[in-house]
């Protein structure tokens, strides 16, 4: 750990929060279930606040903005378990998957004025179902926050590959580990953001999108990393919703550490690498296709490497921050388990190959959604002794 990294953390660890989007499906057919209102009401009774999304077959949970990564695990476990119980009580099943296994039925758009306006403006784009994970890291100064975005841009494809969890759509393997990323990329304001010279530059780009009707409001800035429109945070939103709480914890911890390392670089006067946006899009496409089970496009060398090499390089880059946060061993062990057992996309494909039925994949995904969360306070992020037990 360098003195500068240590000093950064001694002045206050950046706050951290996570939002997770989930799919609701019929437990008998696996088809999307349009019961977000009922699940939300049941969740309120169980003490979990659920937000409705664009589609009525989705709900979103959010943690509080905590001071330490370890504050999150209990909240993630409790919210997943309570939301799964609310879904079951409403006659449907909760799934941590990036896309629906089958297309939703007609009338799936949530009946709010904003969502109905979006459906009218963007047509069939609004009918797609995509479930992501959004990690918020507190950064009060907008000028610094924009520079942090620049430093995070080259790592976006690796974060996507690590969390890819949507290979199946319309009942078949799409050929992509993250079909969600491909679907979501059709929105005109999605994908990796441009390289920004300043906060004013960021605001000017958003202003142009508003003036030209590309977006209807600032919340529709769907870049893979952006400034939150309602919180003093940098929001990283490249990832599919991870299959398990442990994988969400790993993602959140890596993102937290990336922001710490970016802040260190900015204070040291280091400029972020100005990666060409088309190259970055190509690297994200490769990550969406291959996930962890193939190649990755290294945007610095512009060469293909294995996905494993890309992830290991990320962990090595943030190791000083992880050490300062006390999370290096936990993250290293979790990454080893993910490579040994597979991330969400790999596990789904393995189950489909073994069983041959999408219904079996859905059942497995439902179990993994709140895996290990029956008694969340009895399990810590780093308490996984022994060899990995793979699904």
Coordinates of C-alpha atoms in Angstrom, one line a residue:
X1 CA 0.0 0.0 0.0
X2 CA 1.4 3.4 -0.9
X3 CA 1.4 6.3 1.5
X4 CA -1.0 8.2 -0.8
X5 CA -3.5 5.4 -0.9
X6 CA -3.3 5.1 2.9
X7 CA -3.7 8.9 3.3
X8 CA -6.8 8.8 1.0
X9 CA -8.5 6.2 3.2
X10 CA -7.4 8.0 6.4
X11 CA -9.4 11.0 5.4
X12 CA -12.5 9.0 4.9
X13 CA -13.4 5.9 2.9
X14 CA -15.7 6.8 -0.1
X15 CA -19.3 5.9 0.6
X16 CA -20.8 3.0 -1.3
X17 CA -24.3 1.8 -2.3
X18 CA -25.7 -0.8 -4.7
X19 CA -28.9 -1.1 -6.7
X20 CA -30.0 -4.5 -8.1
X21 CA -32.7 -5.1 -10.7
X22 CA -34.5 -8.5 -10.7
X23 CA -36.8 -10.4 -13.0
X24 CA -40.2 -11.7 -12.0
X25 CA -41.4 -14.8 -13.7
X26 CA -44.2 -17.4 -13.5
X27 CA -42.8 -20.4 -11.5
X28 CA -44.7 -22.8 -13.7
X29 CA -44.0 -21.5 -17.2
X30 CA -40.9 -19.4 -16.7
X31 CA -42.6 -16.6 -18.6
X32 CA -42.3 -13.0 -17.3
X33 CA -44.9 -12.2 -14.6
X34 CA -46.3 -8.6 -14.7
X35 CA -46.8 -8.4 -10.9
X36 CA -44.3 -5.7 -9.9
X37 CA -47.0 -3.7 -8.1
X38 CA -48.2 -6.7 -6.1
X39 CA -44.6 -7.7 -5.2
X40 CA -43.8 -4.1 -4.2
X41 CA -46.8 -4.1 -1.8
X42 CA -45.8 -7.4 -0.4
X43 CA -42.2 -6.2 0.0
X44 CA -43.4 -3.2 1.9
X45 CA -45.0 -5.5 4.5
X46 CA -41.8 -7.4 4.8
X47 CA -39.8 -4.3 5.3
X48 CA -38.1 -3.9 1.9
X49 CA -38.6 -0.9 -0.4
X50 CA -38.9 -1.9 -4.0
X51 CA -38.9 0.4 -7.0
X52 CA -40.8 -0.4 -10.2
X53 CA -38.9 -0.4 -13.4
X54 CA -39.9 0.2 -17.1
X55 CA -41.3 -3.3 -17.4
X56 CA -43.9 -4.7 -15.0
X57 CA -41.9 -7.9 -14.7
X58 CA -39.1 -6.1 -12.9
X59 CA -38.3 -4.7 -9.5
X60 CA -35.3 -2.9 -8.1
X61 CA -33.7 -3.0 -4.6
X62 CA -31.3 -0.5 -3.2
X63 CA -29.0 -0.5 -0.2
X64 CA -28.3 2.5 1.9
X65 CA -25.2 4.5 1.1
X66 CA -22.7 2.9 3.6
X67 CA -19.2 3.8 4.7
X68 CA -17.7 0.3 4.2
X69 CA -18.0 -2.6 1.9
X70 CA -18.9 -4.9 4.8
X71 CA -22.0 -2.8 5.5
X72 CA -23.4 -4.0 2.2
X73 CA -23.5 -7.8 2.5
X74 CA -26.2 -7.9 5.2
X75 CA -28.3 -5.5 3.2
X76 CA -27.9 -7.3 0.0
X77 CA -28.8 -10.7 1.6
X78 CA -31.8 -9.3 3.5
X79 CA -33.2 -7.4 0.5
X80 CA -32.8 -10.4 -1.9
X81 CA -34.3 -12.8 0.6
X82 CA -37.2 -10.5 1.5
X83 CA -37.9 -9.7 -2.2
X84 CA -37.9 -13.4 -3.1
X85 CA -40.4 -14.0 -0.3
X86 CA -42.5 -11.1 -1.5
X87 CA -42.4 -12.5 -5.1
X88 CA -43.4 -16.0 -3.8
X89 CA -46.2 -14.6 -1.8
X90 CA -47.5 -12.8 -5.0
X91 CA -47.4 -16.0 -7.1
X92 CA -44.2 -15.4 -8.9
X93 CA -40.5 -16.2 -8.7
X94 CA -37.5 -13.8 -8.3
X95 CA -34.5 -14.2 -10.6
X96 CA -31.1 -12.5 -10.6
X97 CA -30.6 -12.7 -14.3
X98 CA -29.7 -10.0 -16.9
X99 CA -32.6 -10.7 -19.3
X100 CA -35.9 -12.5 -19.4
X101 CA -35.8 -16.1 -20.7
X102 CA -38.9 -15.4 -22.8
X103 CA -40.4 -12.1 -24.2
X104 CA -42.9 -10.4 -21.9
X105 CA -46.6 -10.4 -22.9
X106 CA -48.3 -7.3 -24.3
X107 CA -49.0 -4.6 -21.9
X108 CA -45.8 -5.0 -20.0
X109 CA -44.9 -1.3 -19.7
X110 CA -45.3 0.0 -16.2
X111 CA -48.3 2.5 -16.2
X112 CA -46.6 5.6 -15.0
X113 CA -46.6 8.8 -17.0
X114 CA -42.8 8.8 -17.5
X115 CA -42.6 5.1 -18.6
X116 CA -45.6 5.5 -20.9
X117 CA -44.0 8.6 -22.4
X118 CA -40.8 6.6 -23.0
X119 CA -42.8 3.8 -24.7
X120 CA -44.3 6.4 -27.0
X121 CA -41.0 8.0 -27.8
X122 CA -38.8 4.9 -28.2
X123 CA -41.3 2.3 -29.4
X124 CA -40.1 -1.3 -29.4
X125 CA -37.0 -0.4 -27.5
X126 CA -39.1 0.0 -24.4
X127 CA -40.3 -3.6 -24.5
X128 CA -36.9 -5.2 -23.8
X129 CA -36.3 -6.5 -20.3
X130 CA -32.8 -5.9 -18.9
X131 CA -31.7 -6.2 -15.3
X132 CA -28.5 -4.6 -14.3
X133 CA -26.5 -3.8 -11.1
X134 CA -25.5 -0.2 -10.4
X135 CA -22.7 0.6 -7.9
X136 CA -22.7 4.1 -6.5
X137 CA -19.4 5.5 -5.0
X138 CA -19.6 8.8 -3.2
X139 CA -17.6 11.7 -4.9
X140 CA -18.7 15.1 -3.7
X141 CA -16.7 17.2 -6.2
X142 CA -18.1 17.0 -9.8
X143 CA -14.9 18.0 -11.5
X144 CA -13.1 15.2 -9.8
X145 CA -16.0 12.8 -10.4
X146 CA -15.8 13.5 -14.2
X147 CA -12.1 12.7 -14.1
X148 CA -12.8 9.5 -12.2
X149 CA -15.2 8.5 -15.0
X150 CA -12.3 9.0 -17.4
X151 CA -10.1 6.7 -15.3
X152 CA -12.8 4.0 -15.0
X153 CA -13.6 3.9 -18.8
X154 CA -10.8 1.4 -19.7
X155 CA -12.0 -1.1 -17.0
X156 CA -15.6 -1.3 -18.1
X157 CA -15.2 -4.3 -20.4
X158 CA -13.6 -6.3 -17.7
X159 CA -16.3 -5.6 -15.2
X160 CA -18.9 -6.7 -17.8
X161 CA -17.1 -9.9 -18.5
X162 CA -16.8 -10.7 -14.8
X163 CA -20.6 -10.3 -14.2
X164 CA -22.1 -11.5 -17.5
X165 CA -25.3 -13.3 -16.6
X166 CA -27.7 -13.3 -19.5
X167 CA -26.9 -15.9 -22.2
X168 CA -30.4 -17.1 -22.8
X169 CA -33.3 -15.3 -24.5
X170 CA -36.4 -16.4 -26.3
X171 CA -35.7 -19.9 -24.8
X172 CA -32.3 -20.3 -26.6
X173 CA -28.7 -19.6 -26.1
X174 CA -28.0 -16.2 -27.8
X175 CA -24.3 -16.8 -28.3
X176 CA -23.6 -13.9 -26.0
X177 CA -22.6 -14.2 -22.3
X178 CA -24.4 -10.8 -21.7
X179 CA -27.3 -10.5 -24.1
X180 CA -28.5 -7.7 -21.8
X181 CA -25.6 -5.6 -22.8
X182 CA -26.5 -6.1 -26.5
X183 CA -30.1 -5.3 -25.9
X184 CA -29.4 -2.3 -23.7
X185 CA -26.9 -1.0 -26.3
X186 CA -29.8 -0.1 -28.6
X187 CA -30.8 2.9 -26.5
X188 CA -29.3 6.1 -28.0
X189 CA -27.7 7.2 -24.7
X190 CA -26.2 3.8 -23.7
X191 CA -22.7 2.4 -23.9
X192 CA -19.3 3.8 -22.7
X193 CA -19.3 7.5 -22.2
X194 CA -17.0 9.8 -24.2
X195 CA -13.8 11.1 -22.6
X196 CA -14.7 14.3 -20.8
X197 CA -12.4 17.4 -20.5
X198 CA -14.4 18.8 -17.6
X199 CA -17.6 18.8 -15.7
X200 CA -18.8 21.5 -18.0
X201 CA -18.1 19.3 -21.0
X202 CA -20.1 16.5 -19.4
X203 CA -23.1 18.9 -18.8
X204 CA -22.9 20.2 -22.3
X205 CA -23.1 16.7 -23.8
X206 CA -26.1 15.8 -21.6
X207 CA -27.7 19.2 -22.5
X208 CA -27.3 18.4 -26.2
X209 CA -29.0 15.0 -25.7
X210 CA -31.9 16.7 -23.9
X211 CA -32.3 19.5 -26.5
X212 CA -32.3 17.1 -29.4
X213 CA -34.7 14.6 -27.8
X214 CA -32.2 11.8 -27.6
X215 CA -33.2 11.6 -23.9
X216 CA -36.3 12.8 -22.2
X217 CA -34.7 13.6 -18.8
X218 CA -31.3 13.3 -17.2
X219 CA -32.2 9.9 -15.7
X220 CA -32.1 8.6 -19.2
X221 CA -28.3 9.1 -19.4
X222 CA -27.6 5.4 -19.7
X223 CA -23.9 5.5 -20.1
X224 CA -22.0 2.5 -18.5
X225 CA -20.5 5.0 -16.0
X226 CA -22.1 8.4 -15.2
X227 CA -22.7 11.0 -12.6
X228 CA -25.8 10.1 -10.7
X229 CA -28.7 12.6 -11.4
X230 CA -29.9 12.6 -7.8
X231 CA -26.9 11.6 -5.6
X232 CA -23.3 13.0 -5.2
X233 CA -21.9 9.7 -6.6
X234 CA -20.2 8.2 -9.6
X235 CA -22.5 5.4 -10.8
X236 CA -21.0 2.3 -12.5
X237 CA -23.8 0.5 -14.4
X238 CA -22.0 -1.7 -17.0
X239 CA -22.8 -4.9 -15.2
X240 CA -25.6 -7.5 -15.5
X241 CA -27.2 -8.1 -12.1
X242 CA -24.8 -10.8 -10.7
X243 CA -26.2 -14.3 -10.1
X244 CA -25.3 -14.3 -6.4
X245 CA -24.7 -11.9 -3.5
X246 CA -21.1 -12.9 -3.4
X247 CA -20.6 -11.9 -7.0
X248 CA -22.3 -8.6 -6.3
X249 CA -20.0 -8.1 -3.4
X250 CA -17.0 -8.8 -5.5
X251 CA -18.2 -6.3 -8.2
X252 CA -18.9 -3.6 -5.6
X253 CA -15.6 -4.0 -3.9
X254 CA -13.6 -3.8 -7.2
X255 CA -15.5 -0.7 -8.2
X256 CA -14.9 0.9 -4.8
X257 CA -11.2 0.1 -5.2
X258 CA -11.1 1.5 -8.7
X259 CA -12.5 4.8 -7.5
X260 CA -9.9 4.9 -4.8
X261 CA -7.1 4.2 -7.3
X262 CA -8.5 6.8 -9.7
X263 CA -8.6 9.4 -7.0
X264 CA -5.0 8.6 -6.1
X265 CA -4.0 9.0 -9.8
X266 CA -5.8 12.4 -10.1
X267 CA -4.2 13.7 -6.9
X268 CA -0.8 12.6 -8.3
X269 CA -1.5 14.5 -11.5
X270 CA -1.9 11.4 -13.7
X271 CA -4.2 11.9 -16.7
X272 CA -6.6 9.1 -17.6
X273 CA -5.7 7.1 -20.8
X274 CA -7.7 8.6 -23.6
X275 CA -9.2 5.4 -25.0
X276 CA -10.9 5.8 -28.3
X277 CA -14.7 5.4 -27.8
X278 CA -15.1 3.0 -30.8
X279 CA -12.3 0.8 -29.5
X280 CA -14.0 0.8 -26.1
X281 CA -17.3 -0.1 -27.6
X282 CA -15.6 -3.0 -29.4
X283 CA -14.0 -4.2 -26.2
X284 CA -17.4 -4.1 -24.5
X285 CA -19.0 -6.1 -27.3
X286 CA -16.2 -8.7 -27.0
X287 CA -16.8 -8.9 -23.2
X288 CA -20.6 -9.3 -23.8
X289 CA -20.0 -12.1 -26.3
X290 CA -17.3 -14.1 -24.5
X291 CA -17.8 -13.2 -20.8
X292 CA -15.3 -15.1 -18.7
X293 CA -15.2 -18.1 -21.1
X294 CA -13.1 -16.7 -23.9
X295 CA -11.0 -13.7 -25.0
X296 CA -10.9 -10.0 -24.0
X297 CA -9.8 -7.0 -26.0
X298 CA -7.1 -5.1 -24.0
X299 CA -7.8 -1.5 -24.9
X300 CA -4.2 -0.4 -24.0
X301 CA -2.3 -2.9 -26.1
X302 CA -5.2 -3.4 -28.6
X303 CA -4.6 -7.1 -28.5
X304 CA -6.7 -10.1 -27.4
X305 CA -5.9 -11.6 -24.1
X306 CA -7.8 -14.3 -22.1
X307 CA -10.6 -13.0 -19.9
X308 CA -8.8 -14.5 -17.0
X309 CA -5.8 -12.3 -17.7
X310 CA -8.0 -9.2 -18.0
X311 CA -9.6 -9.9 -14.6
X312 CA -6.3 -10.7 -12.9
X313 CA -4.8 -7.4 -14.3
X314 CA -7.8 -5.5 -12.8
X315 CA -7.2 -7.1 -9.4
X316 CA -3.5 -6.4 -9.6
X317 CA -4.2 -2.7 -10.5
X318 CA -6.5 -2.2 -7.4
X319 CA -4.5 -4.3 -5.0
X320 CA -3.2 -1.3 -3.1
X321 CA -6.7 0.0 -2.5
X322 CA -8.0 -3.5 -1.6
X323 CA -5.2 -3.9 0.9
X324 CA -6.0 -0.6 2.5
X325 CA -9.7 -1.5 2.6
X326 CA -8.9 -4.9 4.1
X327 CA -10.5 -6.8 1.3
X328 CA -7.7 -8.1 -0.9
X329 CA -7.9 -11.7 0.4
X330 CA -11.7 -11.8 0.1
X331 CA -11.7 -10.5 -3.4
X332 CA -8.8 -12.8 -4.5
X333 CA -10.6 -15.8 -3.1
X334 CA -13.9 -14.8 -4.6
X335 CA -12.4 -14.3 -8.1
X336 CA -10.8 -17.8 -7.8
X337 CA -14.2 -19.3 -6.9
X338 CA -15.8 -17.5 -9.9
X339 CA -13.1 -18.9 -12.2
X340 CA -13.4 -22.4 -10.7
X341 CA -17.2 -22.5 -10.7
X342 CA -18.2 -20.0 -13.4
X343 CA -20.1 -16.8 -13.4
X344 CA -23.8 -16.5 -14.1
X345 CA -23.5 -17.0 -17.8
X346 CA -21.3 -20.1 -17.5
X347 CA -23.5 -21.7 -14.9
X348 CA -26.6 -21.1 -17.0
X349 CA -25.1 -22.6 -20.1
X350 CA -23.7 -25.6 -18.2
X351 CA -27.1 -26.3 -16.7
X352 CA -28.8 -26.0 -20.1
X353 CA -26.3 -28.4 -21.6
X354 CA -26.7 -30.9 -18.8
X355 CA -30.4 -30.8 -18.4
X356 CA -31.6 -29.6 -21.8
X357 CA -34.5 -27.6 -20.5
X358 CA -34.7 -23.9 -19.8
X359 CA -37.1 -24.6 -16.9
X360 CA -34.2 -26.3 -15.1
X361 CA -32.0 -23.3 -15.7
X362 CA -34.7 -21.0 -14.3
X363 CA -35.0 -23.2 -11.1
X364 CA -31.2 -23.0 -10.6
X365 CA -31.1 -19.3 -11.1
X366 CA -34.0 -18.8 -8.6
X367 CA -32.0 -20.8 -5.9
X368 CA -28.8 -18.9 -6.6
X369 CA -30.5 -15.5 -6.3
X370 CA -30.6 -15.7 -2.5
X371 CA -27.9 -18.4 -2.1
X372 CA -26.4 -18.2 1.4
X373 CA -28.8 -15.5 2.5
X374 CA -31.2 -17.5 4.8
X375 CA -29.2 -16.1 7.8
X376 CA -27.2 -13.4 6.3
X377 CA -25.7 -12.0 9.5
X378 CA -24.0 -15.4 10.2
X379 CA -21.9 -15.2 7.0
X380 CA -19.2 -12.6 6.2
X381 CA -17.9 -11.8 2.7
X382 CA -14.5 -13.5 3.4
X383 CA -15.8 -16.6 5.3
X384 CA -15.7 -19.2 2.5
X385 CA -13.2 -21.9 3.7
X386 CA -12.3 -24.9 1.8
X387 CA -12.7 -25.8 -1.9
X388 CA -15.5 -24.1 -3.8
X389 CA -18.9 -25.9 -4.1
X390 CA -20.0 -25.4 -7.6
X391 CA -23.6 -25.6 -8.8

